[in-house]
Coordinates of C-alpha atoms and ligand atoms in Angstrom, one line a residue:
M1 CA -10.8 -21.8 9.7
I2 CA -10.2 -18.7 7.7
Y3 CA -7.8 -16.4 9.5
L4 CA -8.4 -12.7 8.7
D5 CA -6.9 -11.2 11.8
N6 CA -3.2 -10.9 10.7
A7 CA -2.9 -7.5 12.3
A8 CA -3.5 -9.1 15.7
T9 CA -0.9 -11.7 15.2
T10 CA 0.5 -14.0 12.6
P11 CA 1.5 -17.7 12.7
L12 CA 5.1 -18.6 13.3
D13 CA 6.9 -19.5 10.1
G14 CA 8.7 -22.9 9.9
E15 CA 12.1 -21.4 9.0
V16 CA 11.8 -19.1 12.0
L17 CA 11.1 -22.0 14.4
T18 CA 14.1 -23.9 12.9
E19 CA 16.3 -20.9 13.7
M20 CA 15.0 -20.7 17.3
L21 CA 15.1 -24.4 18.2
P22 CA 18.8 -24.8 19.0
Y23 CA 18.6 -22.0 21.6
L24 CA 15.6 -23.7 23.2
K25 CA 17.3 -27.0 23.3
E26 CA 21.1 -27.7 23.3
N27 CA 22.3 -24.0 23.3
Y28 CA 20.4 -22.9 26.3
G29 CA 23.2 -20.8 27.9
N30 CA 22.6 -17.5 29.5
S31 CA 23.9 -14.9 27.1
S32 CA 25.6 -13.1 30.0
S33 CA 27.5 -16.2 31.2
Q34 CA 31.2 -16.4 30.5
H35 CA 31.5 -20.1 29.7
A36 CA 31.3 -21.6 26.3
L37 CA 27.6 -22.3 26.4
G38 CA 26.9 -18.7 27.4
R39 CA 29.3 -17.4 24.7
K40 CA 27.3 -19.3 22.1
S41 CA 24.1 -17.5 23.2
A42 CA 25.9 -14.2 23.3
H43 CA 27.1 -14.8 19.7
A44 CA 23.6 -15.7 18.5
L45 CA 22.4 -12.4 20.2
L46 CA 25.1 -10.4 18.4
C47 CA 24.1 -11.9 15.1
A48 CA 20.4 -11.2 15.7
R49 CA 21.2 -7.6 16.7
D50 CA 23.4 -7.1 13.6
G51 CA 20.7 -8.5 11.4
V52 CA 18.0 -6.1 12.7
A53 CA 20.5 -3.2 12.5
K54 CA 21.2 -4.1 8.9
I55 CA 17.6 -4.1 8.0
L56 CA 16.9 -0.8 9.8
G57 CA 20.1 0.8 8.5
C58 CA 21.4 1.8 11.9
K59 CA 24.2 0.8 14.2
S60 CA 23.9 -2.5 16.1
E61 CA 24.4 -0.5 19.3
E62 CA 21.2 1.4 18.5
V63 CA 19.1 -1.8 18.7
Y64 CA 17.6 -3.1 22.0
F65 CA 15.6 -6.3 22.4
T66 CA 12.4 -6.0 24.5
S67 CA 9.4 -8.1 25.3
G68 CA 7.4 -6.5 22.4
G69 CA 5.7 -3.4 21.1
T70 CA 4.0 -2.6 24.4
E71 CA 7.2 -2.5 26.3
C72 CA 8.8 -0.4 23.6
A73 CA 6.0 2.2 23.8
N74 CA 6.2 2.3 27.6
W75 CA 9.9 2.8 27.4
A76 CA 9.7 5.6 24.9
V77 CA 7.0 7.6 26.7
K78 CA 8.2 7.0 30.3
G79 CA 11.9 7.0 29.5
V80 CA 11.8 10.4 27.9
C81 CA 9.7 11.8 30.7
A82 CA 12.2 10.4 33.3
A83 CA 15.1 11.9 31.4
H84 CA 13.5 15.4 31.3
G85 CA 11.7 15.5 34.7
K86 CA 9.1 17.9 33.3
G87 CA 7.7 19.1 30.0
H88 CA 4.9 18.8 27.4
L89 CA 4.0 15.7 25.4
I90 CA 2.3 15.4 22.0
V91 CA 0.5 12.1 21.3
S92 CA -1.8 11.2 18.4
A93 CA -5.3 10.2 19.5
I94 CA -5.1 7.1 17.3
E95 CA -2.0 5.5 18.9
H96 CA -2.1 2.0 20.3
P97 CA -3.2 1.8 24.0
S98 CA 0.4 1.1 25.0
V99 CA 1.3 4.7 24.0
I100 CA -2.0 6.4 25.1
E101 CA -2.1 4.7 28.5
S102 CA 1.6 5.5 29.2
A103 CA 1.0 9.1 28.3
K104 CA -2.1 9.3 30.6
E105 CA 0.1 7.9 33.4
M106 CA 2.7 10.6 32.7
Q107 CA -0.2 13.2 32.7
K108 CA -0.9 12.2 36.3
L109 CA 2.7 12.9 37.2
G110 CA 2.4 16.4 35.8
F111 CA 3.4 16.1 32.1
D112 CA 1.0 18.2 30.2
T113 CA -0.2 16.2 27.2
T114 CA -1.9 17.2 24.0
F115 CA -3.8 14.4 22.1
I116 CA -4.0 15.3 18.4
L117 CA -7.1 14.2 16.4
P118 CA -6.8 12.8 12.9
D119 CA -8.7 14.1 9.9
K120 CA -11.8 12.1 8.7
D121 CA -9.6 9.8 6.7
G122 CA -7.6 8.8 9.8
V123 CA -4.5 10.8 9.0
I124 CA -2.6 12.9 11.6
Q125 CA -1.7 16.0 9.6
P126 CA 1.8 17.5 10.2
E127 CA 0.2 21.0 10.5
A128 CA -1.9 19.7 13.4
V129 CA 1.3 18.6 15.2
E130 CA 3.1 21.9 14.3
K131 CA 0.3 23.9 15.8
V132 CA 0.6 22.4 19.3
I133 CA 4.4 22.4 19.6
R134 CA 5.5 24.5 22.6
T135 CA 8.9 25.6 23.9
D136 CA 8.6 23.0 26.6
T137 CA 7.6 20.1 24.3
V138 CA 9.9 17.2 24.9
F139 CA 8.2 14.2 23.2
C140 CA 5.9 13.4 20.3
A141 CA 4.4 10.0 19.3
V142 CA 2.7 9.4 15.9
M143 CA 2.6 5.8 14.7
H144 CA 3.7 4.7 11.2
A145 CA 0.4 3.1 10.3
N146 CA -2.7 2.6 12.4
N147 CA -3.5 -0.9 13.6
E148 CA -7.2 -0.6 13.1
T149 CA -7.5 1.2 9.8
G150 CA -4.1 0.5 8.2
V151 CA -3.8 4.2 7.3
I152 CA -0.2 5.2 6.8
Q153 CA 0.8 8.4 8.5
P154 CA 3.1 11.2 7.2
V155 CA 5.8 10.3 9.7
E156 CA 8.7 11.7 7.7
K157 CA 7.3 15.2 7.8
I158 CA 6.3 14.8 11.4
G159 CA 9.7 13.5 12.3
G160 CA 11.4 16.3 10.4
L161 CA 9.3 18.8 12.3
C162 CA 10.2 17.3 15.7
R163 CA 13.9 17.2 14.8
G164 CA 13.7 20.9 13.8
H165 CA 12.4 21.7 17.3
G166 CA 14.6 19.3 19.2
I167 CA 11.7 17.1 20.2
F168 CA 12.1 13.4 20.8
Y169 CA 10.1 11.6 18.2
F170 CA 8.9 8.0 18.8
C171 CA 7.3 6.1 15.9
D172 CA 5.4 2.9 16.6
C173 CA 6.2 0.7 13.6
V174 CA 4.6 -2.5 14.9
Q175 CA 2.1 -2.6 12.0
T176 CA 4.5 -1.6 9.2
A177 CA 7.7 -3.6 10.0
G178 CA 8.3 -6.2 7.4
L179 CA 5.8 -4.6 5.0
M180 CA 7.5 -1.4 4.1
P181 CA 10.7 0.6 4.8
L182 CA 10.8 2.2 8.2
P183 CA 11.4 5.9 8.8
V184 CA 14.6 5.3 10.9
K185 CA 16.3 8.5 9.7
F186 CA 13.4 10.7 11.0
C187 CA 13.0 9.1 14.4
D188 CA 14.7 9.2 17.8
A189 CA 13.1 5.8 18.6
L190 CA 11.0 3.2 16.8
S191 CA 9.5 -0.1 17.7
V192 CA 8.9 -3.5 16.0
S193 CA 7.3 -6.7 17.3
A194 CA 8.1 -10.1 15.9
H195 CA 4.6 -11.7 16.1
K196 CA 3.3 -9.3 13.5
F197 CA 5.6 -10.6 10.8
Y198 CA 5.4 -14.4 11.3
G199 CA 7.9 -14.4 14.2
P200 CA 7.4 -15.4 17.9
C201 CA 5.2 -13.6 20.4
G202 CA 6.8 -11.8 23.4
I203 CA 9.8 -10.2 21.6
G204 CA 10.3 -6.8 20.1
A205 CA 13.1 -4.5 19.1
M206 CA 13.5 -0.9 19.8
Y207 CA 15.8 1.4 17.8
I208 CA 17.1 4.3 19.9
K209 CA 19.2 6.9 18.1
E210 CA 22.7 7.2 19.6
G211 CA 22.8 10.0 22.2
A212 CA 19.0 10.4 22.4
K213 CA 17.8 11.7 25.8
I214 CA 15.9 8.7 27.3
Q215 CA 16.3 6.7 30.5
R216 CA 15.8 3.0 30.8
L217 CA 12.4 1.5 31.8
V218 CA 13.5 -1.9 33.1
S219 CA 16.1 -1.7 35.8
G220 CA 18.3 -4.7 36.6
G221 CA 21.4 -6.3 35.3
R222 CA 23.8 -5.1 32.6
Q223 CA 21.9 -6.7 29.7
E224 CA 21.3 -4.7 26.6
R225 CA 24.2 -2.4 27.5
S226 CA 22.7 -1.6 30.9
Q227 CA 19.6 -0.1 29.2
R228 CA 17.2 -3.0 29.7
G229 CA 17.6 -5.4 32.6
G230 CA 16.6 -9.1 32.4
T231 CA 18.0 -12.3 30.9
V232 CA 17.6 -11.9 27.1
N233 CA 15.3 -14.4 25.3
V234 CA 18.0 -15.5 22.8
A235 CA 15.8 -17.9 20.9
A236 CA 13.1 -15.2 20.4
A237 CA 15.7 -12.6 19.4
A238 CA 17.1 -15.0 16.8
G239 CA 13.5 -15.7 15.7
L240 CA 12.8 -12.0 15.4
A241 CA 15.8 -11.3 13.2
K242 CA 15.1 -14.3 11.0
A243 CA 11.4 -13.4 10.6
F244 CA 12.2 -9.7 9.9
E245 CA 14.7 -10.6 7.2
A246 CA 12.3 -13.0 5.6
A247 CA 9.4 -10.5 5.8
V248 CA 11.5 -7.7 4.2
K249 CA 12.7 -10.1 1.5
G250 CA 9.2 -11.1 0.6
A251 CA 7.5 -7.7 1.2
G252 CA 7.2 -6.7 -2.5
E253 CA 5.6 -9.9 -3.7
N254 CA 3.5 -10.7 -0.6
G255 CA 2.4 -7.0 -0.4
K256 CA 1.1 -7.1 -4.0
R257 CA -0.7 -10.4 -3.5
T258 CA -2.2 -9.4 -0.2
A259 CA -3.3 -6.0 -1.5
A260 CA -5.0 -7.7 -4.5
L261 CA -6.9 -10.1 -2.2
R262 CA -7.9 -7.2 0.1
D263 CA -9.0 -4.9 -2.7
S264 CA -11.1 -7.5 -4.4
F265 CA -12.7 -8.4 -1.1
V266 CA -13.5 -4.7 -0.3
K267 CA -14.8 -4.0 -3.8
R268 CA -17.2 -6.9 -3.5
V269 CA -18.4 -6.1 0.0
L270 CA -19.1 -2.5 -0.8
A271 CA -20.9 -3.5 -4.1
E272 CA -22.8 -6.6 -2.9
I273 CA -23.7 -5.8 0.7
P274 CA -25.9 -2.7 1.1
D275 CA -25.2 0.0 3.7
T276 CA -21.5 -0.7 4.1
K277 CA -18.7 1.8 4.4
M278 CA -14.9 1.5 4.3
N279 CA -13.2 3.4 7.2
G280 CA -10.0 5.2 6.7
G281 CA -8.7 6.8 3.5
G282 CA -5.6 7.7 1.6
E283 CA -2.5 5.5 1.6
K284 CA -3.0 2.2 3.4
L285 CA -1.2 -1.0 4.3
P286 CA -1.9 -3.9 1.9
S287 CA -3.5 -5.9 4.7
H288 CA -6.3 -3.8 6.3
A289 CA -10.0 -3.5 5.5
N290 CA -12.0 -1.8 8.2
I291 CA -15.7 -1.8 7.3
S292 CA -18.8 -0.5 9.0
F293 CA -22.0 -2.5 8.4
G294 CA -25.0 -0.3 8.9
G295 CA -27.7 -1.9 11.2
C296 CA -25.2 -4.4 12.6
D297 CA -23.3 -4.6 15.8
G298 CA -19.6 -5.4 15.1
E299 CA -19.3 -7.6 18.1
N300 CA -22.3 -9.7 17.0
L301 CA -21.0 -9.9 13.5
L302 CA -17.6 -11.1 14.9
F303 CA -19.3 -13.8 16.9
L304 CA -21.4 -15.1 14.0
L305 CA -18.4 -15.1 11.7
D306 CA -16.4 -16.9 14.3
L307 CA -19.1 -19.6 14.6
A308 CA -18.9 -20.0 10.8
G309 CA -15.1 -20.3 11.0
V310 CA -13.9 -16.9 10.0
A311 CA -11.6 -15.0 12.5
V312 CA -11.8 -11.2 12.4
S313 CA -11.7 -8.4 15.0
T314 CA -13.3 -5.2 16.1
G315 CA -11.6 -2.2 17.6
S316 CA -14.1 -2.1 20.4
A317 CA -12.9 -2.7 23.9
C318 CA -14.8 -4.6 26.6
S319 CA -14.5 -3.1 30.0
A320 CA -16.7 -3.6 33.1
G321 CA -19.2 -5.6 31.0
A322 CA -19.8 -2.7 28.5
V323 CA -18.5 -2.4 25.0
T324 CA -16.8 0.9 24.3
P325 CA -16.4 1.9 20.6
S326 CA -12.9 2.1 19.0
H327 CA -11.0 5.2 20.1
V328 CA -9.5 5.4 16.6
L329 CA -12.8 5.4 14.7
T330 CA -14.4 7.9 17.1
A331 CA -11.4 10.2 16.9
M332 CA -11.9 10.1 13.1
G333 CA -15.4 11.5 13.7
L334 CA -17.5 8.3 13.4
S335 CA -20.6 8.3 15.6
E336 CA -20.7 5.7 18.4
R337 CA -23.1 3.6 16.4
Q338 CA -21.0 3.7 13.2
A339 CA -17.8 2.8 15.2
K340 CA -19.6 -0.1 16.9
S341 CA -20.7 -1.4 13.6
A342 CA -17.1 -1.8 12.3
V343 CA -15.2 -5.0 11.7
R344 CA -11.5 -5.2 10.9
F345 CA -10.5 -7.8 8.3
T346 CA -6.7 -8.1 8.0
F347 CA -5.1 -10.2 5.3
G348 CA -1.8 -12.0 5.3
K349 CA 0.5 -13.9 3.1
Y350 CA -1.3 -17.2 3.6
N351 CA -4.7 -16.1 2.6
T352 CA -6.1 -17.3 -0.7
E353 CA -8.7 -16.2 -3.3
Q354 CA -10.9 -19.1 -2.3
E355 CA -10.9 -17.8 1.3
V356 CA -12.1 -14.4 0.0
E357 CA -15.0 -16.1 -1.9
E358 CA -15.9 -18.2 1.1
T359 CA -15.7 -15.2 3.5
L360 CA -18.0 -13.1 1.3
K361 CA -20.6 -15.9 1.2
I362 CA -20.5 -16.3 5.0
L363 CA -20.4 -12.5 5.6
K364 CA -23.5 -11.9 3.5
E365 CA -25.4 -14.6 5.5
C366 CA -24.3 -13.2 8.9
V367 CA -25.1 -9.6 8.0
S368 CA -28.6 -10.6 6.7
K369 CA -29.2 -12.6 9.9
I370 CA -28.3 -9.7 12.2
R371 CA -30.2 -7.1 10.1
G372 CA -33.2 -9.4 10.1
L373 CA -33.2 -9.8 13.9
N374 CA -32.8 -6.0 14.3
K375 CA -35.8 -5.1 12.2
Ligands
PLP1 N1 1.5 -1.0 18.6 C1 0.7 -1.4 17.6 C2 0.4 -0.5 16.5 C3 0.1 -2.7 17.7 O1 -0.7 -3.0 16.7 C4 0.4 -3.5 18.8 C5 -0.2 -4.9 18.9 O2 -1.3 -5.1 18.4 C6 1.3 -3.1 19.7 C7 1.9 -1.8 19.6 C8 1.7 -4.0 20.9 O3 2.6 -4.9 20.5 P1 2.9 -6.2 21.3 O4 1.7 -7.1 21.1 O5 4.2 -6.8 20.8 O6 3.0 -5.8 22.7

């Protein structure tokens, strides 16, 4: 199988599994327990937190382990609303559903929310954010890079703007962590998720700036300095720290290799398959290629590619038996038809030139087949 869905998740690296195994086997103590076995787990957790803090360039006390990117986003949106009680929220229209759905829930509770549209390249312009800032704005969320297009956002400018107005700025860094430096200095909170950088699923880390006005989301015991209840998954936290460290170390080389593969793929798709269009412009992650195939339905293309052994994704969502086009692509101004014809190919460090060749051959056959049937 050719795996070109690395933005959805990545395989667990062997060295990460090795790091995790002792905490799944012999060192199984609860990190809150006072006995020797518990203290071993507490020490592992301390090391993992220090490791993440070192990479982020923040204090260890500013790092909290969570169940992943979704929980981090819920915590940021709902935690800031709970801390303020009322106010206005600014949320980009291209955020991950974990941010958008949280904001919509807060809207129902009376928090007026402005959703900002990107430009046609998929960029949220700082001026667009500035325009909608109000005296009662308490929260802003603009992600570091979009998960569907890979388009990198001007988060430093947006973060600076928010800081100038005393607005809590949350930056979803789930797609960028391990690929590029994160904008810690410009955020009040940011999120990372291990399974996007060859770590385990179900573990994330949230940076929260010391003194930031936010309440906890998960009530319970005193874990995570009383800010996130629940017995911590020590093996997963150790795995996250190890995977993050390895990803950052290899980012330069892997990024170059991945971008070269992606670029040669895109160049050839656009040149050799008629009526194709790349979605998203400007600065992009090395991994992403979001392409619309005129006269094709992205879902059909995905299924045919899957049958031929190539794993990709679309940004469409299936609900109540109907396929709704990607909210990101439609926010960028694509028509429903253009958005539904899009397929996302995301490359990772294990992809090869041979796979690019093979995928191109299969893709051409699949597109011709669908176009032939649609004539
Ligand atoms: N934010 C972005 C940009 C994502 O791409 C994802 C996952 O696809 C998430 C948040 C959610 O992360 P998790 O799968 O860890 O809940």
